[in-house]
Coordinates of C-alpha atoms and ligand atoms in Angstrom, one line a residue:
Chain A
M435 CA -69.5 -81.3 35.2
F436 CA -66.8 -83.9 35.8
V437 CA -64.9 -82.7 32.8
L438 CA -65.0 -79.2 34.1
L439 CA -63.8 -80.3 37.6
R440 CA -61.0 -82.3 36.0
H441 CA -60.1 -79.3 33.9
L442 CA -59.9 -77.2 37.0
Q443 CA -57.8 -79.8 38.7
R444 CA -55.4 -79.7 35.9
V445 CA -55.2 -75.9 35.9
R446 CA -54.6 -76.0 39.7
R447 CA -51.9 -78.6 39.3
E448 CA -50.1 -76.6 36.6
A449 CA -50.3 -73.4 38.7
A450 CA -48.4 -75.3 41.4
L451 CA -49.6 -72.9 44.1
P452 CA -47.9 -73.2 47.5
K453 CA -50.0 -74.5 50.3
R454 CA -51.6 -71.9 52.6
S455 CA -49.5 -71.4 55.6
G456 CA -51.8 -71.0 58.6
A457 CA -55.2 -69.8 59.7
R458 CA -55.3 -66.2 58.9
S459 CA -58.0 -64.2 57.2
L460 CA -58.9 -60.8 55.9
A461 CA -62.3 -59.6 54.7
I462 CA -62.2 -57.2 51.8
R463 CA -64.8 -54.7 50.5
H464 CA -64.1 -53.2 47.1
V465 CA -65.3 -49.8 46.0
D466 CA -65.0 -48.6 42.5
A467 CA -64.4 -44.8 42.8
G468 CA -64.2 -44.2 39.1
S469 CA -61.9 -46.8 37.6
C470 CA -61.6 -47.8 33.9
N471 CA -62.7 -51.3 35.1
A472 CA -59.4 -53.0 34.3
C473 CA -58.4 -52.9 38.0
E474 CA -61.7 -54.7 38.7
H475 CA -60.9 -57.3 36.2
E476 CA -57.6 -58.0 37.8
L477 CA -59.1 -58.1 41.3
T478 CA -61.6 -60.6 40.1
A479 CA -58.8 -62.6 38.5
T480 CA -57.2 -63.1 41.9
A481 CA -60.0 -65.6 42.5
A482 CA -59.4 -67.5 39.3
P483 CA -57.9 -71.0 39.7
Q484 CA -54.4 -69.8 38.6
Y485 CA -54.2 -67.6 41.7
D486 CA -57.0 -68.7 44.1
L487 CA -56.5 -66.0 46.7
Q488 CA -59.2 -67.5 48.8
R489 CA -56.9 -70.2 50.0
F490 CA -55.2 -67.6 52.1
G491 CA -58.4 -66.7 53.9
L492 CA -58.9 -63.6 51.7
D493 CA -62.5 -63.0 50.8
I494 CA -64.5 -60.3 49.1
V495 CA -67.4 -59.5 51.4
A496 CA -70.7 -57.9 50.5
S497 CA -70.8 -55.2 53.1
P498 CA -68.3 -52.8 54.5
R499 CA -69.7 -53.8 57.9
H500 CA -68.0 -57.1 57.5
A501 CA -64.8 -55.8 56.1
D502 CA -61.2 -55.4 57.4
V503 CA -60.0 -53.7 54.3
L504 CA -61.5 -51.2 52.0
L505 CA -60.0 -51.7 48.6
V506 CA -60.5 -48.7 46.3
T507 CA -59.9 -48.4 42.6
G508 CA -60.1 -45.3 40.3
P509 CA -59.2 -41.7 40.7
V510 CA -62.1 -40.9 43.1
T511 CA -64.7 -38.9 41.1
S512 CA -66.5 -36.1 42.8
R513 CA -69.7 -38.2 42.6
M514 CA -68.1 -41.2 44.3
A515 CA -66.3 -39.4 47.1
S516 CA -69.3 -39.3 49.4
P517 CA -70.5 -43.0 48.9
L518 CA -66.8 -43.9 49.5
R519 CA -66.8 -42.1 52.9
V520 CA -70.1 -43.7 53.8
A521 CA -68.6 -47.1 53.2
Y522 CA -65.6 -46.3 55.2
D523 CA -67.6 -45.0 58.1
A524 CA -69.6 -48.2 58.2
M525 CA -66.5 -50.3 58.8
P526 CA -65.6 -51.6 62.2
E527 CA -62.2 -50.9 63.7
P528 CA -59.4 -51.9 63.1
R529 CA -59.7 -51.1 59.4
L530 CA -57.3 -50.7 56.6
V531 CA -57.6 -48.8 53.3
A532 CA -55.9 -50.1 50.2
A533 CA -55.4 -48.0 47.0
L534 CA -55.5 -50.3 44.0
G535 CA -53.9 -49.0 40.8
D536 CA -52.2 -45.9 39.7
C537 CA -55.4 -43.9 39.5
A538 CA -56.2 -44.4 43.1
L539 CA -52.6 -43.5 43.9
G540 CA -53.0 -40.3 42.0
C541 CA -50.5 -41.1 39.3
G542 CA -51.2 -40.1 35.7
V543 CA -54.9 -39.4 36.3
L544 CA -56.9 -38.3 33.3
G545 CA -60.0 -36.3 33.4
A546 CA -61.5 -32.9 34.0
S547 CA -60.3 -31.3 37.3
T548 CA -63.9 -30.5 38.3
E549 CA -65.0 -34.1 38.1
I550 CA -62.1 -35.7 40.0
V551 CA -61.2 -35.3 43.7
G552 CA -57.7 -36.6 43.1
S553 CA -55.9 -39.5 44.7
L554 CA -57.5 -41.6 47.4
D555 CA -55.2 -39.9 50.0
A556 CA -57.3 -36.8 49.7
V557 CA -60.3 -38.6 50.9
L558 CA -59.2 -41.4 53.3
P559 CA -56.0 -42.4 55.1
V560 CA -54.3 -45.0 52.8
D561 CA -52.4 -48.0 54.4
I562 CA -51.7 -50.2 51.5
R563 CA -50.5 -49.0 48.1
I564 CA -50.7 -51.2 45.1
P565 CA -49.1 -49.5 42.0
G566 CA -49.7 -50.6 38.4
C567 CA -52.1 -49.8 35.6
P568 CA -53.6 -52.2 36.3
P569 CA -51.6 -54.1 39.0
T570 CA -51.3 -57.7 38.0
P571 CA -53.2 -60.3 40.0
Q572 CA -49.9 -61.4 41.5
A573 CA -49.1 -57.9 42.7
I574 CA -52.6 -57.5 44.2
A575 CA -52.2 -60.9 46.0
A576 CA -48.7 -60.1 47.3
A577 CA -49.7 -56.6 48.6
I578 CA -52.8 -57.9 50.4
L579 CA -51.1 -60.9 51.8
A580 CA -48.4 -58.7 53.3
A581 CA -51.1 -56.9 55.2
T582 CA -52.7 -60.0 56.6
P583 CA -52.3 -60.1 60.4
P584 CA -49.5 -62.4 61.7
R585 CA -50.6 -65.8 62.8
R586 CA -51.4 -65.9 66.5
L587 CA -49.9 -68.7 68.5
Chain B
M732 CA -78.7 -26.8 2.4
S733 CA -74.9 -27.3 1.9
L734 CA -73.4 -30.5 0.9
G735 CA -69.9 -31.7 1.5
V736 CA -69.2 -35.2 0.4
D737 CA -65.9 -37.0 1.1
P738 CA -66.4 -40.4 -0.7
H739 CA -63.0 -41.5 0.2
Q740 CA -63.9 -42.0 3.9
G741 CA -67.5 -43.0 3.2
V742 CA -68.8 -40.1 5.2
E743 CA -71.4 -37.7 4.0
R744 CA -72.1 -34.4 5.8
L745 CA -75.4 -32.7 5.4
S746 CA -76.4 -29.5 7.2
V747 CA -80.1 -29.0 7.8
P748 CA -82.1 -26.0 9.0
V749 CA -83.4 -26.5 12.5
S750 CA -87.0 -26.3 11.2
G751 CA -86.3 -29.3 9.1
W752 CA -84.5 -31.4 11.7
R753 CA -87.2 -33.8 12.5
E754 CA -88.0 -34.4 8.8
A755 CA -84.4 -35.0 8.0
C756 CA -84.0 -37.6 10.8
Q757 CA -87.3 -39.2 9.7
S758 CA -86.3 -39.5 6.1
A759 CA -82.9 -41.0 7.0
L760 CA -84.8 -43.7 9.0
A761 CA -87.3 -44.1 6.2
D762 CA -84.4 -44.7 3.8
G763 CA -83.4 -47.6 6.0
E764 CA -80.5 -45.9 7.7
R765 CA -79.6 -46.9 11.2
F766 CA -79.3 -44.3 14.0
C767 CA -76.0 -44.5 15.7
G768 CA -75.8 -41.5 18.0
A769 CA -76.3 -37.8 18.4
F770 CA -74.0 -35.3 20.0
A771 CA -73.2 -31.6 20.5
G772 CA -70.3 -30.4 18.3
G773 CA -68.7 -27.2 17.2
S774 CA -68.4 -24.3 19.6
G775 CA -69.6 -20.7 20.2
S776 CA -71.7 -19.5 17.3
G777 CA -70.6 -22.5 15.3
R778 CA -72.3 -24.8 17.8
R779 CA -74.1 -27.7 16.2
W780 CA -76.3 -30.6 17.1
R781 CA -75.3 -33.6 15.0
A782 CA -76.9 -37.0 14.4
L783 CA -75.2 -40.0 12.8
F784 CA -77.0 -42.5 10.6
A785 CA -75.3 -45.5 9.0
R786 CA -76.0 -47.8 6.1
G787 CA -73.4 -50.5 5.4
A788 CA -70.0 -48.9 5.6
S789 CA -71.2 -45.4 4.9
T790 CA -72.1 -42.9 7.5
R791 CA -74.1 -39.7 7.2
I792 CA -73.7 -36.8 9.6
L793 CA -76.7 -34.5 9.9
S794 CA -76.0 -31.2 11.5
T795 CA -78.2 -28.3 12.6
A796 CA -77.7 -25.1 14.5
P797 CA -79.8 -24.8 17.6
E798 CA -82.0 -21.8 18.0
G799 CA -80.4 -20.3 21.0
D800 CA -80.3 -23.4 23.1
E801 CA -83.4 -25.0 21.7
L802 CA -83.9 -27.9 19.3
P803 CA -86.8 -30.1 18.4
S804 CA -86.7 -33.5 20.0
V805 CA -86.8 -36.7 17.9
V806 CA -87.4 -39.2 20.8
D807 CA -91.1 -39.7 19.9
F808 CA -90.1 -41.5 16.7
L809 CA -86.5 -42.3 17.6
P810 CA -86.4 -43.5 21.2
A811 CA -82.8 -44.6 20.7
A812 CA -81.9 -40.9 20.9
E813 CA -83.2 -40.4 24.4
W814 CA -79.9 -40.7 26.2
D815 CA -78.1 -38.5 23.7
E816 CA -80.6 -35.7 24.2
R817 CA -80.5 -36.0 27.9
E818 CA -76.7 -36.0 27.9
A819 CA -76.6 -32.9 25.6
H820 CA -78.9 -31.1 28.1
D821 CA -76.8 -31.9 31.1
L822 CA -73.4 -31.3 29.5
H823 CA -74.0 -28.6 27.0
G824 CA -77.2 -26.9 28.2
L825 CA -79.2 -27.8 25.1
R826 CA -83.0 -28.0 25.4
F827 CA -85.2 -30.3 23.4
R828 CA -88.8 -29.3 22.6
G829 CA -91.1 -32.2 23.0
H830 CA -88.8 -34.3 25.2
E831 CA -90.8 -34.2 28.4
P832 CA -89.9 -34.7 31.1
L833 CA -86.3 -34.3 30.2
R834 CA -84.8 -36.2 33.1
A835 CA -81.2 -35.6 34.3
L836 CA -78.9 -38.3 33.0
I837 CA -75.3 -37.2 33.7
A838 CA -76.1 -34.5 36.1
H839 CA -76.9 -35.7 39.6
P840 CA -79.2 -33.1 41.1
R841 CA -80.0 -33.3 44.8
D842 CA -83.7 -33.4 44.2
A843 CA -84.4 -37.0 43.4
S844 CA -87.8 -36.2 41.9
S845 CA -86.0 -34.5 38.9
W846 CA -84.5 -37.8 37.8
T847 CA -86.5 -40.6 39.2
I848 CA -89.7 -42.1 38.0
P849 CA -92.4 -41.9 40.7
V850 CA -93.5 -45.2 42.2
E851 CA -97.2 -45.7 41.5
G852 CA -99.8 -48.4 41.9
E853 CA -101.1 -50.6 44.7
G854 CA -98.6 -52.9 46.3
V855 CA -95.7 -51.4 44.4
Y856 CA -92.6 -50.6 46.3
E857 CA -89.1 -49.5 45.5
I858 CA -85.8 -51.2 46.1
A859 CA -82.7 -49.0 45.6
V860 CA -79.2 -50.5 45.2
G861 CA -75.9 -49.0 44.6
P862 CA -73.8 -47.1 43.7
I863 CA -71.7 -49.5 45.7
H864 CA -72.7 -53.1 44.9
A865 CA -72.1 -56.4 46.8
G866 CA -69.5 -57.9 44.4
V867 CA -66.6 -56.6 42.5
I868 CA -68.7 -54.5 40.2
E869 CA -68.5 -51.0 38.8
S870 CA -70.4 -48.3 40.5
G871 CA -74.0 -47.4 39.5
H872 CA -77.4 -46.9 41.0
F873 CA -80.5 -49.0 40.3
R874 CA -84.0 -48.4 41.5
F875 CA -86.4 -51.3 41.0
H876 CA -90.1 -50.8 41.2
V877 CA -91.4 -54.2 42.4
V878 CA -94.7 -56.0 43.0
G879 CA -94.0 -59.1 45.1
E880 CA -90.9 -60.4 43.4
R881 CA -91.7 -59.1 40.0
I882 CA -89.9 -56.1 38.5
L883 CA -92.2 -53.6 37.1
L884 CA -89.6 -51.1 36.1
L885 CA -85.9 -50.4 36.4
D886 CA -84.8 -46.8 36.9
L887 CA -81.1 -46.3 36.2
R888 CA -78.7 -43.7 37.5
L889 CA -75.2 -44.2 36.1
F890 CA -72.4 -41.6 35.6
Y891 CA -71.0 -42.0 39.1
K892 CA -67.8 -42.5 37.3
H893 CA -68.0 -39.5 35.1
R894 CA -64.5 -38.2 34.8
G895 CA -65.0 -35.6 32.1
L896 CA -62.6 -37.5 29.8
E897 CA -64.0 -36.0 26.5
R898 CA -63.7 -32.5 27.9
A899 CA -60.2 -33.2 29.2
A900 CA -59.1 -34.4 25.7
E901 CA -60.1 -31.0 24.1
G902 CA -57.0 -29.0 23.0
Q903 CA -54.7 -32.1 23.0
E904 CA -52.8 -32.9 19.9
L905 CA -54.6 -35.6 17.9
A906 CA -52.0 -38.4 18.8
E907 CA -52.0 -37.4 22.4
G908 CA -55.8 -37.6 22.7
L909 CA -55.9 -41.3 22.1
V910 CA -55.2 -42.1 25.7
Y911 CA -58.5 -40.4 26.8
A912 CA -60.4 -42.8 24.6
Q913 CA -58.4 -45.8 25.7
R914 CA -58.5 -45.2 29.4
S915 CA -62.2 -44.5 29.3
C916 CA -62.6 -48.3 29.6
G917 CA -60.2 -51.1 30.3
A918 CA -62.3 -53.9 28.8
C919 CA -62.9 -51.9 25.5
A920 CA -59.5 -50.3 25.4
V921 CA -58.6 -51.6 22.0
T922 CA -61.9 -50.8 20.4
N923 CA -61.9 -47.3 21.8
S924 CA -58.3 -46.7 20.7
V925 CA -58.9 -48.1 17.2
S926 CA -62.0 -46.1 16.7
Y927 CA -60.2 -43.0 17.9
A928 CA -57.2 -43.7 15.7
L929 CA -59.5 -44.3 12.6
A930 CA -61.4 -41.1 13.3
C931 CA -58.2 -39.1 13.5
E932 CA -56.9 -40.7 10.3
A933 CA -60.1 -39.6 8.6
V934 CA -59.4 -36.1 9.8
L935 CA -55.8 -36.2 8.5
G936 CA -56.8 -37.9 5.2
L937 CA -54.7 -41.0 5.9
A938 CA -55.5 -44.4 4.5
T939 CA -54.6 -47.6 6.4
S940 CA -52.4 -50.2 4.8
R941 CA -53.2 -53.9 4.7
E942 CA -50.7 -54.6 7.4
L943 CA -52.0 -51.9 9.7
R944 CA -55.5 -53.2 9.2
R945 CA -54.4 -56.7 10.1
A946 CA -52.5 -55.6 13.2
R947 CA -55.5 -53.7 14.5
T948 CA -58.0 -56.4 13.7
L949 CA -55.8 -58.9 15.5
L950 CA -55.8 -56.8 18.6
L951 CA -59.6 -56.2 18.4
E952 CA -60.2 -60.0 18.2
L953 CA -57.9 -60.7 21.1
E954 CA -59.9 -58.2 23.1
R955 CA -63.2 -59.8 22.0
L956 CA -61.7 -63.2 23.0
Y957 CA -61.0 -62.4 26.6
N958 CA -64.2 -60.4 27.0
H959 CA -66.4 -63.2 25.7
L960 CA -64.6 -65.8 27.9
N961 CA -65.1 -63.4 30.8
D962 CA -68.8 -62.9 30.0
I963 CA -69.5 -66.6 29.9
A964 CA -67.8 -67.0 33.2
A965 CA -70.0 -64.1 34.6
I966 CA -73.2 -65.8 33.3
C967 CA -72.2 -69.0 35.0
A968 CA -71.6 -67.0 38.2
G969 CA -75.0 -65.4 37.7
V970 CA -76.7 -68.8 38.0
G971 CA -74.4 -69.9 40.8
F972 CA -72.6 -72.5 38.7
A973 CA -69.1 -72.3 40.2
P974 CA -67.4 -74.9 38.1
G975 CA -68.3 -73.1 34.9
N976 CA -67.4 -69.8 36.3
M977 CA -64.0 -71.0 37.4
A978 CA -63.3 -72.9 34.2
F979 CA -64.0 -69.9 32.0
A980 CA -62.2 -67.6 34.4
A981 CA -59.2 -69.8 33.9
L982 CA -59.6 -69.7 30.2
K983 CA -59.8 -65.9 30.3
E984 CA -56.6 -65.8 32.3
R985 CA -54.8 -67.8 29.6
A986 CA -56.1 -65.3 27.0
M987 CA -54.8 -62.4 29.1
R988 CA -51.4 -64.0 29.4
L989 CA -51.3 -64.4 25.7
N990 CA -52.1 -60.7 25.3
L991 CA -49.2 -60.0 27.6
S992 CA -46.8 -62.1 25.7
L993 CA -47.8 -60.6 22.3
A994 CA -48.3 -56.9 23.1
G995 CA -46.7 -56.4 26.5
H996 CA -49.9 -55.7 28.3
R997 CA -52.7 -57.9 29.6
F998 CA -55.4 -55.5 28.4
L999 CA -53.4 -54.5 25.3
F1000 CA -53.1 -50.9 26.6
G1001 CA -50.7 -48.9 24.4
S1002 CA -50.9 -51.2 21.4
V1003 CA -52.8 -48.8 19.1
E1004 CA -51.5 -45.4 17.9
V1005 CA -52.7 -42.9 15.4
G1006 CA -51.3 -43.5 11.9
V1007 CA -49.0 -46.3 12.8
S1008 CA -48.7 -49.8 14.2
R1009 CA -45.6 -50.9 16.1
L1010 CA -46.8 -54.4 16.7
D1011 CA -43.8 -56.6 15.6
L1012 CA -44.3 -60.3 15.8
P1013 CA -41.7 -62.4 14.2
S1014 CA -42.6 -65.9 12.9
A1015 CA -41.6 -67.6 16.2
A1016 CA -44.1 -65.4 18.1
V1017 CA -47.0 -65.9 15.7
D1018 CA -46.3 -69.7 15.7
Q1019 CA -46.4 -69.8 19.4
A1020 CA -49.6 -67.7 19.5
R1021 CA -51.3 -70.1 17.0
G1022 CA -50.3 -73.0 19.2
E1023 CA -51.6 -71.5 22.3
L1024 CA -54.8 -70.4 20.6
R1025 CA -55.4 -74.0 19.3
E1026 CA -55.1 -75.3 22.8
L1027 CA -57.4 -72.6 24.2
R1028 CA -59.9 -73.3 21.4
H1029 CA -60.0 -77.0 22.3
D1030 CA -60.4 -76.4 26.0
T1031 CA -63.0 -73.7 25.4
A1032 CA -65.1 -76.1 23.3
R1033 CA -64.9 -78.7 26.0
A1034 CA -65.9 -76.4 28.7
W1035 CA -68.8 -75.0 26.6
R1036 CA -70.1 -78.5 26.0
E1037 CA -70.2 -79.2 29.7
I1038 CA -72.2 -76.1 30.3
Q1039 CA -74.7 -77.2 27.7
F1040 CA -75.2 -80.4 29.6
A1041 CA -75.4 -78.8 33.1
P1042 CA -79.2 -78.8 33.9
S1043 CA -78.7 -76.3 36.8
V1044 CA -77.4 -73.8 34.2
Q1045 CA -79.8 -74.6 31.3
G1046 CA -82.8 -74.5 33.6
R1047 CA -82.2 -70.8 34.3
L1048 CA -81.7 -69.3 30.9
D1049 CA -84.8 -69.7 28.7
D1050 CA -87.3 -66.9 28.5
V1051 CA -85.4 -64.8 31.0
G1052 CA -84.7 -61.1 30.3
V1053 CA -86.3 -61.2 26.8
L1054 CA -85.5 -58.4 24.4
G1055 CA -87.8 -58.9 21.4
H1056 CA -86.6 -58.3 17.8
D1057 CA -88.8 -55.2 17.3
D1058 CA -87.8 -53.6 20.6
A1059 CA -84.1 -54.3 19.8
A1060 CA -84.6 -52.6 16.4
R1061 CA -86.5 -49.7 17.8
L1062 CA -83.9 -49.0 20.5
C1063 CA -81.1 -49.5 17.9
A1064 CA -79.5 -52.2 20.1
V1065 CA -76.0 -53.3 18.9
G1066 CA -73.6 -56.2 19.3
P1067 CA -74.2 -59.6 20.8
V1068 CA -77.4 -58.3 22.4
A1069 CA -78.9 -57.2 19.1
R1070 CA -77.8 -60.5 17.4
A1071 CA -79.3 -62.6 20.2
S1072 CA -82.6 -60.8 19.4
G1073 CA -82.3 -61.8 15.7
L1074 CA -81.1 -58.4 14.5
R1075 CA -78.4 -58.7 11.9
Q1076 CA -76.1 -56.0 13.2
D1077 CA -72.4 -56.4 13.2
T1078 CA -70.2 -53.5 12.2
R1079 CA -67.4 -56.0 11.3
E1080 CA -69.4 -56.8 8.2
D1081 CA -68.9 -53.2 7.0
S1082 CA -65.4 -52.3 8.1
P1083 CA -63.3 -51.5 5.1
A1084 CA -60.7 -49.8 7.3
L1085 CA -60.1 -53.1 9.1
W1086 CA -59.1 -56.6 7.9
Y1087 CA -62.5 -58.3 7.9
G1088 CA -63.3 -59.0 4.3
S1089 CA -66.6 -59.3 2.6
S1090 CA -66.7 -63.0 3.6
F1091 CA -67.2 -62.1 7.2
A1092 CA -70.7 -62.8 8.4
A1093 CA -72.1 -62.1 11.8
A1094 CA -72.9 -65.2 13.9
L1095 CA -76.6 -65.4 14.6
P1096 CA -77.9 -68.0 17.1
P1097 CA -80.3 -70.5 15.5
V1098 CA -83.0 -69.5 18.1
A1099 CA -82.6 -65.8 18.4
D1100 CA -85.4 -65.1 20.8
G1101 CA -83.6 -62.4 22.8
D1102 CA -83.4 -64.2 26.2
V1103 CA -80.4 -64.9 28.4
A1104 CA -79.9 -68.3 26.6
A1105 CA -79.6 -66.6 23.2
R1106 CA -77.2 -64.0 24.5
L1107 CA -75.0 -66.7 26.0
E1108 CA -75.1 -68.8 22.8
V1109 CA -74.2 -65.9 20.6
R1110 CA -71.0 -65.4 22.5
A1111 CA -70.1 -69.1 22.2
L1112 CA -70.7 -69.0 18.5
E1113 CA -68.6 -65.9 18.2
L1114 CA -65.8 -67.5 20.1
V1115 CA -65.6 -70.2 17.4
E1116 CA -65.5 -67.4 14.8
I1117 CA -62.8 -65.5 16.7
F1118 CA -60.5 -68.6 17.0
S1119 CA -60.8 -69.2 13.2
M1120 CA -60.1 -65.5 12.4
L1121 CA -57.1 -65.4 14.8
E1122 CA -55.7 -68.6 13.1
E1123 CA -55.7 -66.7 9.8
L1124 CA -54.5 -63.4 11.3
F1125 CA -51.5 -65.1 12.8
A1126 CA -50.7 -67.0 9.6
T1127 CA -47.7 -64.8 8.9
P1128 CA -45.4 -62.6 10.9
V1129 CA -46.8 -59.2 11.8
R1130 CA -44.7 -56.2 10.8
P1131 CA -44.9 -52.5 11.9
D1132 CA -46.5 -50.2 9.4
E1133 CA -47.7 -46.7 8.8
A1134 CA -50.8 -45.2 7.3
S1135 CA -50.2 -43.2 4.1
S1136 CA -51.6 -39.9 2.9
A1137 CA -54.5 -40.4 0.6
G1138 CA -56.5 -37.2 0.5
P1139 CA -57.1 -33.7 2.0
S1140 CA -57.7 -33.3 5.7
T1141 CA -61.2 -32.5 7.1
S1142 CA -62.5 -31.1 10.3
I1143 CA -64.6 -34.1 11.4
G1144 CA -63.6 -37.7 11.5
V1145 CA -66.0 -40.6 12.3
A1146 CA -65.3 -44.2 12.9
R1147 CA -67.5 -47.1 13.8
V1148 CA -65.9 -50.2 15.2
E1149 CA -67.5 -53.4 16.7
S1150 CA -66.5 -53.8 20.3
P1151 CA -67.2 -57.0 22.3
R1152 CA -70.4 -55.2 23.3
G1153 CA -71.4 -53.8 20.0
E1154 CA -70.7 -50.9 17.7
T1155 CA -68.7 -48.1 19.2
V1156 CA -68.8 -44.7 17.4
C1157 CA -66.0 -42.2 17.8
V1158 CA -66.2 -38.7 16.4
V1159 CA -63.2 -36.4 16.5
E1160 CA -63.6 -32.7 15.6
A1161 CA -60.2 -31.2 15.0
E1162 CA -58.7 -27.7 14.6
M1163 CA -55.1 -27.2 13.7
Y1164 CA -54.3 -30.9 14.4
R1165 CA -55.7 -30.6 17.9
V1166 CA -58.9 -32.2 19.3
R1167 CA -61.7 -29.6 19.4
R1168 CA -64.3 -32.2 20.4
L1169 CA -64.2 -35.9 21.2
H1170 CA -67.3 -37.9 21.3
L1171 CA -67.3 -41.6 22.2
R1172 CA -70.5 -43.5 22.1
T1173 CA -69.7 -47.1 23.0
G1174 CA -71.7 -50.3 22.5
S1175 CA -72.6 -50.2 26.1
Y1176 CA -74.1 -46.7 25.8
A1177 CA -76.3 -47.9 23.0
N1178 CA -77.5 -51.0 24.9
W1179 CA -78.3 -49.7 28.4
P1180 CA -81.9 -48.7 27.5
S1181 CA -82.4 -52.2 26.1
L1182 CA -81.3 -53.8 29.4
V1183 CA -83.9 -51.6 31.1
L1184 CA -86.6 -52.9 28.8
A1185 CA -85.5 -56.5 29.0
T1186 CA -85.6 -56.4 32.8
A1187 CA -89.2 -55.3 33.2
G1188 CA -91.6 -58.2 34.1
N1189 CA -88.8 -60.5 35.4
L1190 CA -88.2 -61.7 38.9
L1191 CA -85.9 -59.6 41.0
P1192 CA -83.5 -62.5 41.8
D1193 CA -83.0 -63.0 38.1
F1194 CA -81.7 -59.4 37.6
P1195 CA -78.0 -60.2 38.3
L1196 CA -78.2 -62.9 35.6
I1197 CA -79.9 -60.6 33.1
N1198 CA -77.4 -58.0 33.8
K1199 CA -74.5 -60.4 33.3
S1200 CA -76.0 -61.6 30.0
F1201 CA -75.8 -58.0 28.7
E1202 CA -72.4 -57.4 30.5
L1203 CA -72.4 -53.6 29.8
C1204 CA -69.6 -51.3 30.9
Y1205 CA -70.1 -48.4 33.1
A1206 CA -66.7 -46.9 32.7
C1207 CA -66.9 -46.0 29.0
V1208 CA -70.6 -44.9 29.3
D1209 CA -69.8 -42.6 32.2
R1210 CA -66.5 -41.4 30.6
Ligands
LIG209 S1 -55.0 -47.6 37.4 FE1 -55.1 -48.0 35.2 S2 -56.2 -49.9 35.1 FE2 -56.6 -49.1 37.1 S3 -58.4 -47.8 36.9 FE3 -56.7 -46.5 36.5 S4 -56.4 -46.5 34.3 FE4 -57.7 -48.3 34.8

């Protein structure tokens, strides 16, 4: 255990992450609307010690009822369109929708037209766009941080 | 009965009258061949139902013509074919005599009774979760039949992410079709691409060179490396052991960065092509990779040792989610899951089209009793093996190379490649150098029924852990 903790300390030291800059937070609910799972891997990686997104007050929450941001991956399959809407409807206002990855942005989507609704735009109003296939953990972190509300004085 | 043998590719095609279908499958099994998938091929009046059986490196394709839409089912003696038959019913309208009830698999009918198993028994209730889960997880729906805290039965409904990728690939030129196999799954992208490329090369009558085999194997093992690190991190998360989860997440991140530096993509997308390898790693690059891998190996071994001495982890693993040897064999389980149940099944042992030589031997855990502990251990053993192989694979600079023409082209190509989750089978049927049919049966597809079986009888709160120990994809199953 202590070896692991020391190892983690070393990783953190090497990553030399800047200190968090104030008390802000954003609760995120992720929905996989038909991704290839690489976008999920990169989203999970933002919590790894090399990025540690949580130090900015960013948290993945279990329910859309607790979320400020709905973060969606994949090209929205026809089977996921309605669960996606249900999740969105359960969110309190104000709420933001983020499209994570080229699929969600409707770029270069592969698949049969009958099985896919298209880009996330066709289903929900999109506020944050994070391009990439998949976007790197840095890109995900930067895009979400830019959307965190300004610090109140 | 017509017989077409193409010994060069180790594939034998045998066509069987529909009346003899069950006997043909039975005799393949009786001969010790292993079932590795069935699928609908051909089209129009040439529509065929095909089953694949493997022994060592050779594969046999049995084909039969359905009577109208009807075929005799084989699930009574070959339960591993259950999903294949259900899929063919939903996607291709085939009906299987004797497969009753034939529940929907890919189709999502409104009427839940057509796909669910009724809840029966005193004190039994149902808990439904998904398709959206609480963590960052792929979408899928689970129904647990529960008594108290004990799971009686798990009823699955996947295919929320069905994108029709196989259908969309139809009509594409062979080289262009690769991307459909690749993007079906990020975490198996290399395996899917290599299996597709090999299937196409079989169609085109191309033989792989030594250098091409080495480049592909190298990519496959890099993929296995980051997946296994990820899976150990996930199992630590499954028991709530944050230091282990974070340590292995950090190790995985280092593996991903290595991928980026070697192939220009963290998931190695775009690194595999049909008939050619463009991977070009001069000696400086391979030396650097070897150095980084040695450090990674050292740190991985240390982190693994720590997990072995963490009582809060070890106390959760034994006798949980057991998949017995006989059940694993009956359901034709593959990959680390099969090996953790004591089944010696690793397609790398029989992959002449890749670099693994005859000296390669699958890593079997000393106590292969099919529980979470064994599935965790098999991955740790394989990590040691992966690091050793990569050390050899990176011994000399990697040069671009091409496959060479070695024989006549055929209409069906088959390839079997070991993914981080087990054997992935790719079948490409071609016409005029275009894809007529693509069928991808990944290791995850083969193993989902085993997860269902291993779950029954366990405590509900242990399910996330059991699930993590299988770590199956949804994306390449749903396609
Ligand atoms: S954007 Fe790329 S990585 Fe993300 S889900 Fe789509 S194909 Fe996968």
